[in-house]
Amino acid sequence: MKKVRMTGFFLATIFCAFLGMSCQNDTVTADDGANIRDYSTINKGSSGGSTGGGGGSGAASTLYAKAEGFDIAVWGSWQTTSAPIADVSDGSDGGVRITSIERPDAGTYMGVNLAAGSGSGANADLDGKGFKQIKCKVRGTIKPAYASLYIINGAGNSGSEVGKDKNLSAFVGDKWSSTEWTEVTITGLNSSSKMSAGLIVFVDNDGCNIGDWIEIKEIDWQDANGTSVVPAYIE
């Protein structure tokens, strides 16, 4: 199995159709390499390797409940080729915080691929191992009605989004806490053997202001019976 690790990465390429928004351009352009964001310290244990399940010294050592770790890819602005639209940092007590940041265009959406295929999700080389749901803990200042957690079966721009039509309010209600964790199980995901995204955190247009954030931790991919299933990169 390919070594699963957290690395520096390019901004992901995505269609505006994925965003469900009206754009002046047809596509979101991939980063040209001028703005690679290095999150290699996230999810690292005391030994320096990715630990995923916890026990390490990194604040994000509990990002994944069972998995070792995956490439993380921040989406880029559709108007510029080198501007990220979110910041990923260690959560205050585990997991990661995804924060809306100032950007050079008028967009207000943001997205982060927390389990990307290679090339920051450009390739569908992640085997979902047949998971049907994702269990995790979430909290934030962004309204749940604007946020969703979903996957992409197949290759990026031509792949099939699964679960994006269900925003987080379907699982946590209209409000959640910015201090206390809420455990949720996102159901009906039906992963495939070739995926470009095992988990995307997405916030729709007008869903967040600069500085608004979502935290997520203990991500656990599961089958329909609640048994943990760990996606793996395809050789």
PDB file of C-alpha atoms in Angstrom:
ATOM      1  CA  MET A   1       0.000   0.000   0.000  1.00  0.00           C
ATOM      2  CA  LYS A   2       1.248   3.467  -0.803  1.00  0.00           C
ATOM      3  CA  LYS A   3       2.528   5.295   2.249  1.00  0.00           C
ATOM      4  CA  VAL A   4      -0.287   7.403   3.644  1.00  0.00           C
ATOM      5  CA  ARG A   5       0.993  10.691   4.961  1.00  0.00           C
ATOM      6  CA  MET A   6       0.339  14.374   5.412  1.00  0.00           C
ATOM      7  CA  THR A   7       2.326  16.476   2.964  1.00  0.00           C
ATOM      8  CA  GLY A   8       2.636  19.893   1.407  1.00  0.00           C
ATOM      9  CA  PHE A   9       0.247  20.195  -1.547  1.00  0.00           C
ATOM     10  CA  PHE A  10      -1.072  22.138  -4.507  1.00  0.00           C
ATOM     11  CA  LEU A  11      -4.484  23.789  -4.386  1.00  0.00           C
ATOM     12  CA  ALA A  12      -7.157  21.474  -5.764  1.00  0.00           C
ATOM     13  CA  THR A  13      -8.701  21.889  -9.227  1.00  0.00           C
ATOM     14  CA  ILE A  14     -12.505  21.865  -9.175  1.00  0.00           C
ATOM     15  CA  PHE A  15     -15.394  22.893 -11.395  1.00  0.00           C
ATOM     16  CA  CYS A  16     -17.614  25.775 -10.310  1.00  0.00           C
ATOM     17  CA  ALA A  17     -20.463  23.361 -10.921  1.00  0.00           C
ATOM     18  CA  PHE A  18     -19.193  21.506  -7.858  1.00  0.00           C
ATOM     19  CA  LEU A  19     -19.734  24.667  -5.876  1.00  0.00           C
ATOM     20  CA  GLY A  20     -23.349  25.137  -6.940  1.00  0.00           C
ATOM     21  CA  MET A  21     -22.571  28.772  -7.677  1.00  0.00           C
ATOM     22  CA  SER A  22     -22.542  31.229 -10.572  1.00  0.00           C
ATOM     23  CA  CYS A  23     -19.016  32.008 -11.806  1.00  0.00           C
ATOM     24  CA  GLN A  24     -17.487  34.257 -14.416  1.00  0.00           C
ATOM     25  CA  ASN A  25     -15.018  31.502 -15.288  1.00  0.00           C
ATOM     26  CA  ASP A  26     -15.881  27.921 -16.143  1.00  0.00           C
ATOM     27  CA  THR A  27     -13.385  26.276 -13.836  1.00  0.00           C
ATOM     28  CA  VAL A  28     -11.370  26.757 -10.719  1.00  0.00           C
ATOM     29  CA  THR A  29      -7.772  26.889 -11.855  1.00  0.00           C
ATOM     30  CA  ALA A  30      -5.173  24.724 -10.180  1.00  0.00           C
ATOM     31  CA  ASP A  31      -2.378  26.394  -8.296  1.00  0.00           C
ATOM     32  CA  ASP A  32       0.746  26.951 -10.380  1.00  0.00           C
ATOM     33  CA  GLY A  33       3.038  25.945  -7.550  1.00  0.00           C
ATOM     34  CA  ALA A  34       3.689  29.473  -6.284  1.00  0.00           C
ATOM     35  CA  ASN A  35       1.540  28.990  -3.217  1.00  0.00           C
ATOM     36  CA  ILE A  36       2.126  25.486  -1.914  1.00  0.00           C
ATOM     37  CA  ARG A  37       0.821  25.211   1.637  1.00  0.00           C
ATOM     38  CA  ASP A  38       2.826  22.887   3.880  1.00  0.00           C
ATOM     39  CA  TYR A  39       0.770  21.116   6.539  1.00  0.00           C
ATOM     40  CA  SER A  40       3.359  18.435   7.197  1.00  0.00           C
ATOM     41  CA  THR A  41       3.241  19.155  10.937  1.00  0.00           C
ATOM     42  CA  ILE A  42      -0.459  18.330  11.168  1.00  0.00           C
ATOM     43  CA  ASN A  43      -1.347  14.864  12.483  1.00  0.00           C
ATOM     44  CA  LYS A  44       2.265  14.076  13.416  1.00  0.00           C
ATOM     45  CA  GLY A  45       3.017  11.941  16.453  1.00  0.00           C
ATOM     46  CA  SER A  46       5.956  12.251  18.817  1.00  0.00           C
ATOM     47  CA  SER A  47       8.030   9.961  16.595  1.00  0.00           C
ATOM     48  CA  GLY A  48       7.570  12.282  13.607  1.00  0.00           C
ATOM     49  CA  GLY A  49       5.362   9.876  11.668  1.00  0.00           C
ATOM     50  CA  SER A  50       1.653  10.267  10.978  1.00  0.00           C
ATOM     51  CA  THR A  51      -0.313   8.693  13.796  1.00  0.00           C
ATOM     52  CA  GLY A  52      -3.905   9.517  12.938  1.00  0.00           C
ATOM     53  CA  GLY A  53      -5.477   7.691  15.833  1.00  0.00           C
ATOM     54  CA  GLY A  54      -3.899   9.847  18.490  1.00  0.00           C
ATOM     55  CA  GLY A  55      -1.263   9.603  21.154  1.00  0.00           C
ATOM     56  CA  GLY A  56       1.150  11.915  19.342  1.00  0.00           C
ATOM     57  CA  SER A  57       2.411  15.310  20.349  1.00  0.00           C
ATOM     58  CA  GLY A  58       0.717  17.183  17.487  1.00  0.00           C
ATOM     59  CA  ALA A  59      -2.543  18.929  18.329  1.00  0.00           C
ATOM     60  CA  ALA A  60      -4.148  17.312  15.280  1.00  0.00           C
ATOM     61  CA  SER A  61      -3.151  13.764  16.203  1.00  0.00           C
ATOM     62  CA  THR A  62      -6.848  12.898  16.526  1.00  0.00           C
ATOM     63  CA  LEU A  63      -7.875  14.127  13.075  1.00  0.00           C
ATOM     64  CA  TYR A  64      -8.481  10.538  11.940  1.00  0.00           C
ATOM     65  CA  ALA A  65      -9.789   7.909  14.340  1.00  0.00           C
ATOM     66  CA  LYS A  66      -8.197   4.885  12.657  1.00  0.00           C
ATOM     67  CA  ALA A  67      -6.330   5.986   9.522  1.00  0.00           C
ATOM     68  CA  GLU A  68      -2.673   6.996   9.406  1.00  0.00           C
ATOM     69  CA  GLY A  69      -3.332  10.209   7.502  1.00  0.00           C
ATOM     70  CA  PHE A  70      -4.122  11.584   4.050  1.00  0.00           C
ATOM     71  CA  ASP A  71      -3.058  14.456   1.824  1.00  0.00           C
ATOM     72  CA  ILE A  72      -4.963  17.645   2.630  1.00  0.00           C
ATOM     73  CA  ALA A  73      -5.768  20.037  -0.234  1.00  0.00           C
ATOM     74  CA  VAL A  74      -7.162  23.549   0.204  1.00  0.00           C
ATOM     75  CA  TRP A  75      -9.320  24.747  -2.695  1.00  0.00           C
ATOM     76  CA  GLY A  76      -8.107  27.695  -4.738  1.00  0.00           C
ATOM     77  CA  SER A  77      -9.896  30.863  -5.783  1.00  0.00           C
ATOM     78  CA  TRP A  78     -11.611  30.602  -9.172  1.00  0.00           C
ATOM     79  CA  GLN A  79     -10.291  34.029 -10.195  1.00  0.00           C
ATOM     80  CA  THR A  80      -6.647  33.608  -9.242  1.00  0.00           C
ATOM     81  CA  THR A  81      -4.211  30.751  -9.731  1.00  0.00           C
ATOM     82  CA  SER A  82      -2.294  31.025  -6.475  1.00  0.00           C
ATOM     83  CA  ALA A  83      -4.715  32.103  -3.773  1.00  0.00           C
ATOM     84  CA  PRO A  84      -6.080  29.622  -1.213  1.00  0.00           C
ATOM     85  CA  ILE A  85      -9.559  30.299   0.129  1.00  0.00           C
ATOM     86  CA  ALA A  86      -9.202  28.724   3.561  1.00  0.00           C
ATOM     87  CA  ASP A  87      -6.590  28.139   6.224  1.00  0.00           C
ATOM     88  CA  VAL A  88      -6.024  24.773   7.905  1.00  0.00           C
ATOM     89  CA  SER A  89      -4.437  24.733  11.353  1.00  0.00           C
ATOM     90  CA  ASP A  90      -4.281  22.529  14.428  1.00  0.00           C
ATOM     91  CA  GLY A  91      -7.481  22.505  16.472  1.00  0.00           C
ATOM     92  CA  SER A  92      -7.273  23.710  20.056  1.00  0.00           C
ATOM     93  CA  ASP A  93      -7.876  20.209  21.474  1.00  0.00           C
ATOM     94  CA  GLY A  94      -7.453  17.818  18.574  1.00  0.00           C
ATOM     95  CA  GLY A  95      -8.352  17.673  14.912  1.00  0.00           C
ATOM     96  CA  VAL A  96      -8.028  20.657  12.607  1.00  0.00           C
ATOM     97  CA  ARG A  97      -9.603  24.093  12.299  1.00  0.00           C
ATOM     98  CA  ILE A  98     -10.666  25.274   8.832  1.00  0.00           C
ATOM     99  CA  THR A  99     -10.936  29.063   8.747  1.00  0.00           C
ATOM    100  CA  SER A 100     -12.329  31.434   6.121  1.00  0.00           C
ATOM    101  CA  ILE A 101      -9.623  33.903   5.102  1.00  0.00           C
ATOM    102  CA  GLU A 102      -9.361  37.151   3.148  1.00  0.00           C
ATOM    103  CA  ARG A 103      -9.261  36.531  -0.585  1.00  0.00           C
ATOM    104  CA  PRO A 104      -8.738  38.601  -3.757  1.00  0.00           C
ATOM    105  CA  ASP A 105     -12.132  37.862  -5.309  1.00  0.00           C
ATOM    106  CA  ALA A 106     -15.783  38.267  -4.336  1.00  0.00           C
ATOM    107  CA  GLY A 107     -16.390  34.616  -3.477  1.00  0.00           C
ATOM    108  CA  THR A 108     -17.486  33.545  -0.011  1.00  0.00           C
ATOM    109  CA  TYR A 109     -17.444  29.753  -0.364  1.00  0.00           C
ATOM    110  CA  MET A 110     -14.583  27.629   0.920  1.00  0.00           C
ATOM    111  CA  GLY A 111     -13.558  24.020   0.624  1.00  0.00           C
ATOM    112  CA  VAL A 112     -10.873  21.686   1.903  1.00  0.00           C
ATOM    113  CA  ASN A 113     -10.225  18.103   0.851  1.00  0.00           C
ATOM    114  CA  LEU A 114      -9.250  16.275   4.049  1.00  0.00           C
ATOM    115  CA  ALA A 115      -8.669  12.957   2.278  1.00  0.00           C
ATOM    116  CA  ALA A 116      -7.411  13.663  -1.215  1.00  0.00           C
ATOM    117  CA  GLY A 117      -6.378  11.323  -3.968  1.00  0.00           C
ATOM    118  CA  SER A 118      -2.877  11.950  -5.266  1.00  0.00           C
ATOM    119  CA  GLY A 119      -2.217  15.328  -6.844  1.00  0.00           C
ATOM    120  CA  SER A 120      -4.391  16.935  -4.153  1.00  0.00           C
ATOM    121  CA  GLY A 121      -7.399  15.081  -5.500  1.00  0.00           C
ATOM    122  CA  ALA A 122      -6.610  15.313  -9.202  1.00  0.00           C
ATOM    123  CA  ASN A 123      -6.426  11.515  -9.414  1.00  0.00           C
ATOM    124  CA  ALA A 124      -9.008   8.926  -8.426  1.00  0.00           C
ATOM    125  CA  ASP A 125      -6.555   6.593  -6.722  1.00  0.00           C
ATOM    126  CA  LEU A 126      -8.111   6.340  -3.274  1.00  0.00           C
ATOM    127  CA  ASP A 127      -9.953   3.078  -2.571  1.00  0.00           C
ATOM    128  CA  GLY A 128     -12.926   3.797  -0.300  1.00  0.00           C
ATOM    129  CA  LYS A 129     -13.057   0.161   0.771  1.00  0.00           C
ATOM    130  CA  GLY A 130     -16.848   0.273   0.587  1.00  0.00           C
ATOM    131  CA  PHE A 131     -17.570   2.700   3.424  1.00  0.00           C
ATOM    132  CA  LYS A 132     -21.161   3.903   3.728  1.00  0.00           C
ATOM    133  CA  GLN A 133     -20.906   6.603   6.380  1.00  0.00           C
ATOM    134  CA  ILE A 134     -18.498   8.868   8.216  1.00  0.00           C
ATOM    135  CA  LYS A 135     -18.580   9.431  11.946  1.00  0.00           C
ATOM    136  CA  CYS A 136     -16.781  12.480  13.337  1.00  0.00           C
ATOM    137  CA  LYS A 137     -16.932  15.321  15.839  1.00  0.00           C
ATOM    138  CA  VAL A 138     -17.596  18.886  14.699  1.00  0.00           C
ATOM    139  CA  ARG A 139     -18.097  22.392  16.051  1.00  0.00           C
ATOM    140  CA  GLY A 140     -17.732  25.922  14.742  1.00  0.00           C
ATOM    141  CA  THR A 141     -18.962  29.457  14.200  1.00  0.00           C
ATOM    142  CA  ILE A 142     -20.316  28.804  10.692  1.00  0.00           C
ATOM    143  CA  LYS A 143     -24.022  27.967  10.554  1.00  0.00           C
ATOM    144  CA  PRO A 144     -24.557  24.236   9.876  1.00  0.00           C
ATOM    145  CA  ALA A 145     -27.073  25.057   7.141  1.00  0.00           C
ATOM    146  CA  TYR A 146     -24.210  26.400   4.995  1.00  0.00           C
ATOM    147  CA  ALA A 147     -21.774  23.530   5.525  1.00  0.00           C
ATOM    148  CA  SER A 148     -21.607  19.977   4.228  1.00  0.00           C
ATOM    149  CA  LEU A 149     -19.316  16.955   4.369  1.00  0.00           C
ATOM    150  CA  TYR A 150     -19.201  14.863   1.215  1.00  0.00           C
ATOM    151  CA  ILE A 151     -17.107  12.583  -0.999  1.00  0.00           C
ATOM    152  CA  ILE A 152     -16.270  12.309  -4.703  1.00  0.00           C
ATOM    153  CA  ASN A 153     -16.331   8.920  -6.414  1.00  0.00           C
ATOM    154  CA  GLY A 154     -14.266   8.868  -9.592  1.00  0.00           C
ATOM    155  CA  ALA A 155     -11.938  11.506 -10.986  1.00  0.00           C
ATOM    156  CA  GLY A 156     -12.263  15.101  -9.712  1.00  0.00           C
ATOM    157  CA  ASN A 157     -14.051  17.215 -12.315  1.00  0.00           C
ATOM    158  CA  SER A 158     -15.869  14.261 -13.874  1.00  0.00           C
ATOM    159  CA  GLY A 159     -16.519  12.433 -10.620  1.00  0.00           C
ATOM    160  CA  SER A 160     -19.770  11.927  -8.766  1.00  0.00           C
ATOM    161  CA  GLU A 161     -20.378  14.010  -5.628  1.00  0.00           C
ATOM    162  CA  VAL A 162     -22.089  12.010  -2.899  1.00  0.00           C
ATOM    163  CA  GLY A 163     -23.646  13.657   0.139  1.00  0.00           C
ATOM    164  CA  LYS A 164     -23.196  17.292  -0.858  1.00  0.00           C
ATOM    165  CA  ASP A 165     -26.974  17.745  -1.029  1.00  0.00           C
ATOM    166  CA  LYS A 166     -27.200  17.184   2.744  1.00  0.00           C
ATOM    167  CA  ASN A 167     -25.942  20.114   4.776  1.00  0.00           C
ATOM    168  CA  LEU A 168     -24.832  19.638   8.367  1.00  0.00           C
ATOM    169  CA  SER A 169     -28.089  20.993   9.770  1.00  0.00           C
ATOM    170  CA  ALA A 170     -29.620  17.647   8.770  1.00  0.00           C
ATOM    171  CA  PHE A 171     -27.363  16.034  11.355  1.00  0.00           C
ATOM    172  CA  VAL A 172     -26.830  18.671  14.062  1.00  0.00           C
ATOM    173  CA  GLY A 173     -29.862  20.974  13.682  1.00  0.00           C
ATOM    174  CA  ASP A 174     -29.766  24.715  13.004  1.00  0.00           C
ATOM    175  CA  LYS A 175     -27.202  25.522  15.671  1.00  0.00           C
ATOM    176  CA  TRP A 176     -24.096  24.000  17.172  1.00  0.00           C
ATOM    177  CA  SER A 177     -21.547  24.989  19.777  1.00  0.00           C
ATOM    178  CA  SER A 178     -18.252  26.728  19.154  1.00  0.00           C
ATOM    179  CA  THR A 179     -16.840  25.194  22.328  1.00  0.00           C
ATOM    180  CA  GLU A 180     -18.464  21.769  22.798  1.00  0.00           C
ATOM    181  CA  TRP A 181     -18.005  18.967  20.256  1.00  0.00           C
ATOM    182  CA  THR A 182     -21.038  17.444  18.528  1.00  0.00           C
ATOM    183  CA  GLU A 183     -20.672  13.868  17.315  1.00  0.00           C
ATOM    184  CA  VAL A 184     -22.362  13.207  13.972  1.00  0.00           C
ATOM    185  CA  THR A 185     -22.676  10.300  11.559  1.00  0.00           C
ATOM    186  CA  ILE A 186     -22.987  11.341   7.913  1.00  0.00           C
ATOM    187  CA  THR A 187     -24.916   8.533   6.216  1.00  0.00           C
ATOM    188  CA  GLY A 188     -25.688   7.413   2.662  1.00  0.00           C
ATOM    189  CA  LEU A 189     -22.208   8.023   1.243  1.00  0.00           C
ATOM    190  CA  ASN A 190     -21.563   4.758  -0.676  1.00  0.00           C
ATOM    191  CA  SER A 191     -17.875   5.040  -1.512  1.00  0.00           C
ATOM    192  CA  SER A 192     -16.343   3.476  -4.599  1.00  0.00           C
ATOM    193  CA  SER A 193     -13.017   1.732  -5.227  1.00  0.00           C
ATOM    194  CA  LYS A 194     -11.678   4.741  -7.130  1.00  0.00           C
ATOM    195  CA  MET A 195     -12.152   8.095  -5.416  1.00  0.00           C
ATOM    196  CA  SER A 196     -10.581  11.541  -5.739  1.00  0.00           C
ATOM    197  CA  ALA A 197     -11.952  12.724  -2.388  1.00  0.00           C
ATOM    198  CA  GLY A 198     -12.641  10.619   0.687  1.00  0.00           C
ATOM    199  CA  LEU A 199     -13.895  13.655   2.622  1.00  0.00           C
ATOM    200  CA  ILE A 200     -14.495  17.291   1.665  1.00  0.00           C
ATOM    201  CA  VAL A 201     -15.519  20.033   4.082  1.00  0.00           C
ATOM    202  CA  PHE A 202     -17.456  22.626   2.070  1.00  0.00           C
ATOM    203  CA  VAL A 203     -19.132  25.913   2.980  1.00  0.00           C
ATOM    204  CA  ASP A 204     -21.548  27.401   0.441  1.00  0.00           C
ATOM    205  CA  ASN A 205     -21.763  30.991  -0.849  1.00  0.00           C
ATOM    206  CA  ASP A 206     -22.439  33.573   1.868  1.00  0.00           C
ATOM    207  CA  GLY A 207     -21.920  30.881   4.482  1.00  0.00           C
ATOM    208  CA  CYS A 208     -18.966  32.455   6.221  1.00  0.00           C
ATOM    209  CA  ASN A 209     -17.236  35.719   6.919  1.00  0.00           C
ATOM    210  CA  ILE A 210     -13.501  36.181   7.324  1.00  0.00           C
ATOM    211  CA  GLY A 211     -12.427  34.447  10.505  1.00  0.00           C
ATOM    212  CA  ASP A 212     -15.405  32.072  10.711  1.00  0.00           C
ATOM    213  CA  TRP A 213     -14.378  28.460  11.158  1.00  0.00           C
ATOM    214  CA  ILE A 214     -15.231  24.776  11.475  1.00  0.00           C
ATOM    215  CA  GLU A 215     -13.289  22.259  13.552  1.00  0.00           C
ATOM    216  CA  ILE A 216     -13.404  18.537  12.893  1.00  0.00           C
ATOM    217  CA  LYS A 217     -11.731  15.531  14.523  1.00  0.00           C
ATOM    218  CA  GLU A 218     -11.889  11.760  15.018  1.00  0.00           C
ATOM    219  CA  ILE A 219     -12.950  11.122  11.420  1.00  0.00           C
ATOM    220  CA  ASP A 220     -13.985   7.471  11.172  1.00  0.00           C
ATOM    221  CA  TRP A 221     -15.055   5.907   7.872  1.00  0.00           C
ATOM    222  CA  GLN A 222     -17.501   3.056   8.548  1.00  0.00           C
ATOM    223  CA  ASP A 223     -19.574   0.395   6.842  1.00  0.00           C
ATOM    224  CA  ALA A 224     -23.355   0.287   7.285  1.00  0.00           C
ATOM    225  CA  ASN A 225     -22.949  -1.604  10.574  1.00  0.00           C
ATOM    226  CA  GLY A 226     -20.666   1.000  12.103  1.00  0.00           C
ATOM    227  CA  THR A 227     -17.469  -1.030  11.684  1.00  0.00           C
ATOM    228  CA  SER A 228     -14.443   1.106  10.873  1.00  0.00           C
ATOM    229  CA  VAL A 229     -13.224   0.966   7.281  1.00  0.00           C
ATOM    230  CA  VAL A 230      -9.915   2.636   6.399  1.00  0.00           C
ATOM    231  CA  PRO A 231      -9.635   3.991   2.825  1.00  0.00           C
ATOM    232  CA  ALA A 232      -6.263   3.300   1.202  1.00  0.00           C
ATOM    233  CA  TYR A 233      -4.270   4.682  -1.693  1.00  0.00           C
ATOM    234  CA  ILE A 234      -4.193   2.347  -4.696  1.00  0.00           C
ATOM    235  CA  GLU A 235      -0.764   1.024  -5.701  1.00  0.00           C
TER     236      GLU A 235
END
